[in-house]
Amino acid sequence: MVDASGRWYIDGIDLWIAFGMIIEKGSSDLLALPPKKGSITHDWMDSNGLDVDLARVFFSEREIPLQLGILASSEEDYWEKRSAFFSQITQPGLHRLEIKAHGERSYYFYYKETNNYSQVTKLKGLPEDRQIGHKFTVVIVEPEPSIDASTEFIIDEDGRFLVT
């Protein structure tokens, strides 16, 4: 079986090691830019078009559904891991999701809901230490999405990026 440790962390806790959990789908949605908030506009009666303030860009919060899977050695082990996971992500305050495949970028979120459960089942063909599987979707909310604005990109006459 593939070792999935070191790929996803919540609040510094390795999802695979602590909860036998993987993120199957949804993490790529975090790479997309969040929706842009509307700009301040004014429609002057004595000029054509619309005056739009584009001096600064702000983003709206966004919901991200993450499809998760838990692998456990028994039903008891599964319920213990599930309880520990939900206990962690439902604690007060924001939580940090770190995804190594995203260049170790962190996303700050709070828990919203869980849905799309599939039954706990015995998995065939897996070693004895990982026999129970369960899938569900956890919806998280990133209340203050941001982009890395610490780097400015300048393009020279040849179309090459200069990083400052």
PDB file of C-alpha atoms in Angstrom:
ATOM      1  CA  MET A   1       0.000   0.000   0.000  1.00  0.00           C
ATOM      2  CA  VAL A   2       1.193   3.520  -0.775  1.00  0.00           C
ATOM      3  CA  ASP A   3       2.271   5.647   2.178  1.00  0.00           C
ATOM      4  CA  ALA A   4       0.246   8.863   2.013  1.00  0.00           C
ATOM      5  CA  SER A   5       1.949  10.566   4.950  1.00  0.00           C
ATOM      6  CA  GLY A   6       3.381  14.029   4.534  1.00  0.00           C
ATOM      7  CA  ARG A   7       0.869  15.192   1.914  1.00  0.00           C
ATOM      8  CA  TRP A   8      -1.902  16.951   3.860  1.00  0.00           C
ATOM      9  CA  TYR A   9      -1.891  18.580   7.277  1.00  0.00           C
ATOM     10  CA  ILE A  10      -4.608  20.209   9.360  1.00  0.00           C
ATOM     11  CA  ASP A  11      -3.337  22.373  12.195  1.00  0.00           C
ATOM     12  CA  GLY A  12       0.058  20.684  11.790  1.00  0.00           C
ATOM     13  CA  ILE A  13      -1.432  17.175  12.125  1.00  0.00           C
ATOM     14  CA  ASP A  14      -0.651  14.731   9.307  1.00  0.00           C
ATOM     15  CA  LEU A  15      -4.029  13.503   8.023  1.00  0.00           C
ATOM     16  CA  TRP A  16      -2.720  10.086   7.042  1.00  0.00           C
ATOM     17  CA  ILE A  17      -0.797   9.330  10.219  1.00  0.00           C
ATOM     18  CA  ALA A  18      -3.379  10.657  12.685  1.00  0.00           C
ATOM     19  CA  PHE A  19      -6.652   9.798  10.937  1.00  0.00           C
ATOM     20  CA  GLY A  20      -5.811   7.317   8.141  1.00  0.00           C
ATOM     21  CA  MET A  21      -7.238   9.967   5.837  1.00  0.00           C
ATOM     22  CA  ILE A  22      -6.590  11.153   2.303  1.00  0.00           C
ATOM     23  CA  ILE A  23      -8.049  14.040   0.306  1.00  0.00           C
ATOM     24  CA  GLU A  24      -9.362  12.407  -2.859  1.00  0.00           C
ATOM     25  CA  LYS A  25     -10.850  15.445  -4.602  1.00  0.00           C
ATOM     26  CA  GLY A  26     -11.348  19.143  -4.113  1.00  0.00           C
ATOM     27  CA  SER A  27      -7.957  20.425  -3.077  1.00  0.00           C
ATOM     28  CA  SER A  28      -7.320  21.717  -6.607  1.00  0.00           C
ATOM     29  CA  ASP A  29     -10.240  24.138  -6.097  1.00  0.00           C
ATOM     30  CA  LEU A  30      -8.013  25.968  -3.626  1.00  0.00           C
ATOM     31  CA  LEU A  31      -5.591  26.788  -6.464  1.00  0.00           C
ATOM     32  CA  ALA A  32      -8.225  28.734  -8.397  1.00  0.00           C
ATOM     33  CA  LEU A  33      -8.588  32.414  -7.592  1.00  0.00           C
ATOM     34  CA  PRO A  34     -11.549  33.143  -5.340  1.00  0.00           C
ATOM     35  CA  PRO A  35     -14.404  35.239  -6.721  1.00  0.00           C
ATOM     36  CA  LYS A  36     -13.622  38.945  -6.921  1.00  0.00           C
ATOM     37  CA  LYS A  37     -15.764  41.332  -4.918  1.00  0.00           C
ATOM     38  CA  GLY A  38     -17.491  44.041  -6.891  1.00  0.00           C
ATOM     39  CA  SER A  39     -15.686  47.342  -7.318  1.00  0.00           C
ATOM     40  CA  ILE A  40     -17.028  50.727  -6.341  1.00  0.00           C
ATOM     41  CA  THR A  41     -18.700  52.251  -9.378  1.00  0.00           C
ATOM     42  CA  HIS A  42     -20.349  55.522 -10.271  1.00  0.00           C
ATOM     43  CA  ASP A  43     -22.434  56.335 -13.302  1.00  0.00           C
ATOM     44  CA  TRP A  44     -21.798  60.016 -13.987  1.00  0.00           C
ATOM     45  CA  MET A  45     -24.665  61.668 -15.840  1.00  0.00           C
ATOM     46  CA  ASP A  46     -22.333  63.908 -17.852  1.00  0.00           C
ATOM     47  CA  SER A  47     -19.924  61.216 -19.142  1.00  0.00           C
ATOM     48  CA  ASN A  48     -20.092  57.998 -21.123  1.00  0.00           C
ATOM     49  CA  GLY A  49     -19.847  54.580 -19.534  1.00  0.00           C
ATOM     50  CA  LEU A  50     -19.222  53.704 -15.934  1.00  0.00           C
ATOM     51  CA  ASP A  51     -16.469  54.956 -13.617  1.00  0.00           C
ATOM     52  CA  VAL A  52     -15.014  51.849 -11.925  1.00  0.00           C
ATOM     53  CA  ASP A  53     -12.492  52.030  -9.060  1.00  0.00           C
ATOM     54  CA  LEU A  54      -9.852  49.451  -9.994  1.00  0.00           C
ATOM     55  CA  ALA A  55      -7.176  50.721  -7.618  1.00  0.00           C
ATOM     56  CA  ARG A  56      -7.479  47.625  -5.375  1.00  0.00           C
ATOM     57  CA  VAL A  57      -8.888  44.133  -5.768  1.00  0.00           C
ATOM     58  CA  PHE A  58     -10.683  42.291  -2.978  1.00  0.00           C
ATOM     59  CA  PHE A  59     -11.887  38.689  -2.908  1.00  0.00           C
ATOM     60  CA  SER A  60     -15.053  37.106  -1.508  1.00  0.00           C
ATOM     61  CA  GLU A  61     -15.054  34.162   0.868  1.00  0.00           C
ATOM     62  CA  ARG A  62     -15.378  30.779  -0.772  1.00  0.00           C
ATOM     63  CA  GLU A  63     -16.642  27.314   0.043  1.00  0.00           C
ATOM     64  CA  ILE A  64     -14.491  24.340  -0.887  1.00  0.00           C
ATOM     65  CA  PRO A  65     -15.911  20.785  -0.845  1.00  0.00           C
ATOM     66  CA  LEU A  66     -13.183  18.255  -0.037  1.00  0.00           C
ATOM     67  CA  GLN A  67     -13.891  14.591  -0.755  1.00  0.00           C
ATOM     68  CA  LEU A  68     -12.148  12.616   1.983  1.00  0.00           C
ATOM     69  CA  GLY A  69     -11.481   8.942   2.519  1.00  0.00           C
ATOM     70  CA  ILE A  70     -10.576   7.139   5.731  1.00  0.00           C
ATOM     71  CA  LEU A  71      -8.884   3.738   5.816  1.00  0.00           C
ATOM     72  CA  ALA A  72      -8.852   1.876   9.127  1.00  0.00           C
ATOM     73  CA  SER A  73      -8.070  -1.579  10.480  1.00  0.00           C
ATOM     74  CA  SER A  74     -11.520  -2.172  12.009  1.00  0.00           C
ATOM     75  CA  GLU A  75     -14.868  -0.482  12.470  1.00  0.00           C
ATOM     76  CA  GLU A  76     -13.808   0.555  15.973  1.00  0.00           C
ATOM     77  CA  ASP A  77     -10.600   2.081  14.578  1.00  0.00           C
ATOM     78  CA  TYR A  78     -12.631   3.860  11.885  1.00  0.00           C
ATOM     79  CA  TRP A  79     -15.057   5.440  14.368  1.00  0.00           C
ATOM     80  CA  GLU A  80     -12.175   6.500  16.603  1.00  0.00           C
ATOM     81  CA  LYS A  81     -10.354   8.193  13.692  1.00  0.00           C
ATOM     82  CA  ARG A  82     -13.557   9.813  12.430  1.00  0.00           C
ATOM     83  CA  SER A  83     -14.367  11.219  15.880  1.00  0.00           C
ATOM     84  CA  ALA A  84     -10.842  12.536  16.333  1.00  0.00           C
ATOM     85  CA  PHE A  85     -10.914  14.232  12.917  1.00  0.00           C
ATOM     86  CA  PHE A  86     -14.255  15.951  13.477  1.00  0.00           C
ATOM     87  CA  SER A  87     -13.219  16.944  16.973  1.00  0.00           C
ATOM     88  CA  GLN A  88     -10.195  18.699  15.455  1.00  0.00           C
ATOM     89  CA  ILE A  89     -11.923  20.586  12.633  1.00  0.00           C
ATOM     90  CA  THR A  90     -14.952  21.684  14.667  1.00  0.00           C
ATOM     91  CA  GLN A  91     -12.923  23.380  17.374  1.00  0.00           C
ATOM     92  CA  PRO A  92     -13.494  27.143  17.636  1.00  0.00           C
ATOM     93  CA  GLY A  93     -11.486  29.494  15.442  1.00  0.00           C
ATOM     94  CA  LEU A  94      -9.803  29.137  12.083  1.00  0.00           C
ATOM     95  CA  HIS A  95      -7.878  26.009  11.132  1.00  0.00           C
ATOM     96  CA  ARG A  96      -4.902  25.678   8.816  1.00  0.00           C
ATOM     97  CA  LEU A  97      -4.876  23.236   5.903  1.00  0.00           C
ATOM     98  CA  GLU A  98      -1.439  22.696   4.422  1.00  0.00           C
ATOM     99  CA  ILE A  99      -1.058  20.827   1.150  1.00  0.00           C
ATOM    100  CA  LYS A 100       2.489  19.834   0.176  1.00  0.00           C
ATOM    101  CA  ALA A 101       1.573  19.508  -3.523  1.00  0.00           C
ATOM    102  CA  HIS A 102       0.671  23.218  -3.472  1.00  0.00           C
ATOM    103  CA  GLY A 103       4.199  24.227  -2.525  1.00  0.00           C
ATOM    104  CA  GLU A 104       3.415  23.872   1.179  1.00  0.00           C
ATOM    105  CA  ARG A 105       0.894  26.692   0.934  1.00  0.00           C
ATOM    106  CA  SER A 106      -1.503  27.111   3.849  1.00  0.00           C
ATOM    107  CA  TYR A 107      -5.217  27.827   3.658  1.00  0.00           C
ATOM    108  CA  TYR A 108      -7.167  29.076   6.666  1.00  0.00           C
ATOM    109  CA  PHE A 109     -10.699  27.748   7.002  1.00  0.00           C
ATOM    110  CA  TYR A 110     -13.568  26.855   9.250  1.00  0.00           C
ATOM    111  CA  TYR A 111     -15.846  23.813   9.034  1.00  0.00           C
ATOM    112  CA  LYS A 112     -19.299  24.268   7.460  1.00  0.00           C
ATOM    113  CA  GLU A 113     -20.884  20.864   6.820  1.00  0.00           C
ATOM    114  CA  THR A 114     -20.459  17.228   5.906  1.00  0.00           C
ATOM    115  CA  ASN A 115     -22.375  15.339   3.223  1.00  0.00           C
ATOM    116  CA  ASN A 116     -22.179  12.584   0.582  1.00  0.00           C
ATOM    117  CA  TYR A 117     -21.495   9.741   2.995  1.00  0.00           C
ATOM    118  CA  SER A 118     -20.868   6.270   1.688  1.00  0.00           C
ATOM    119  CA  GLN A 119     -21.239   3.259   3.964  1.00  0.00           C
ATOM    120  CA  VAL A 120     -18.401   1.781   5.967  1.00  0.00           C
ATOM    121  CA  THR A 121     -17.332  -1.245   3.933  1.00  0.00           C
ATOM    122  CA  LYS A 122     -14.776  -3.990   4.004  1.00  0.00           C
ATOM    123  CA  LEU A 123     -12.225  -3.385   1.265  1.00  0.00           C
ATOM    124  CA  LYS A 124     -10.968  -6.377  -0.672  1.00  0.00           C
ATOM    125  CA  GLY A 125      -7.386  -6.710  -1.787  1.00  0.00           C
ATOM    126  CA  LEU A 126      -5.871  -4.491   0.898  1.00  0.00           C
ATOM    127  CA  PRO A 127      -3.456  -5.720   3.554  1.00  0.00           C
ATOM    128  CA  GLU A 128      -5.043  -6.684   6.865  1.00  0.00           C
ATOM    129  CA  ASP A 129      -3.943  -3.439   8.525  1.00  0.00           C
ATOM    130  CA  ARG A 130      -6.277  -1.329   6.326  1.00  0.00           C
ATOM    131  CA  GLN A 131      -9.601  -3.122   5.876  1.00  0.00           C
ATOM    132  CA  ILE A 132     -12.333  -0.503   6.453  1.00  0.00           C
ATOM    133  CA  GLY A 133     -13.027   2.322   4.032  1.00  0.00           C
ATOM    134  CA  HIS A 134     -15.389   5.259   4.171  1.00  0.00           C
ATOM    135  CA  LYS A 135     -15.861   8.338   1.970  1.00  0.00           C
ATOM    136  CA  PHE A 136     -17.567  11.634   2.652  1.00  0.00           C
ATOM    137  CA  THR A 137     -17.370  15.288   1.686  1.00  0.00           C
ATOM    138  CA  VAL A 138     -16.446  18.026   4.121  1.00  0.00           C
ATOM    139  CA  VAL A 139     -17.273  21.577   3.079  1.00  0.00           C
ATOM    140  CA  ILE A 140     -14.847  24.152   4.422  1.00  0.00           C
ATOM    141  CA  VAL A 141     -15.080  27.931   4.147  1.00  0.00           C
ATOM    142  CA  GLU A 142     -12.060  30.117   3.482  1.00  0.00           C
ATOM    143  CA  PRO A 143     -13.346  33.421   4.953  1.00  0.00           C
ATOM    144  CA  GLU A 144     -10.418  35.609   3.904  1.00  0.00           C
ATOM    145  CA  PRO A 145      -8.831  34.155   0.781  1.00  0.00           C
ATOM    146  CA  SER A 146      -5.696  35.857  -0.380  1.00  0.00           C
ATOM    147  CA  ILE A 147      -3.169  35.635  -3.123  1.00  0.00           C
ATOM    148  CA  ASP A 148       0.550  36.014  -2.645  1.00  0.00           C
ATOM    149  CA  ALA A 149       1.089  39.675  -3.454  1.00  0.00           C
ATOM    150  CA  SER A 150       4.585  39.777  -1.953  1.00  0.00           C
ATOM    151  CA  THR A 151       6.174  39.370  -5.372  1.00  0.00           C
ATOM    152  CA  GLU A 152       5.786  41.846  -8.204  1.00  0.00           C
ATOM    153  CA  PHE A 153       6.216  40.731 -11.788  1.00  0.00           C
ATOM    154  CA  ILE A 154       7.678  43.052 -14.390  1.00  0.00           C
ATOM    155  CA  ILE A 155       7.922  42.149 -18.063  1.00  0.00           C
ATOM    156  CA  ASP A 156      10.861  43.429 -20.117  1.00  0.00           C
ATOM    157  CA  GLU A 157      10.741  44.365 -23.808  1.00  0.00           C
ATOM    158  CA  ASP A 158      11.440  40.743 -24.811  1.00  0.00           C
ATOM    159  CA  GLY A 159       8.403  39.464 -22.892  1.00  0.00           C
ATOM    160  CA  ARG A 160      10.456  37.872 -20.093  1.00  0.00           C
ATOM    161  CA  PHE A 161       9.316  38.039 -16.485  1.00  0.00           C
ATOM    162  CA  LEU A 162      11.576  39.847 -14.049  1.00  0.00           C
ATOM    163  CA  VAL A 163      10.894  38.893 -10.435  1.00  0.00           C
ATOM    164  CA  THR A 164      11.485  41.587  -7.830  1.00  0.00           C
TER     165      THR A 164
END
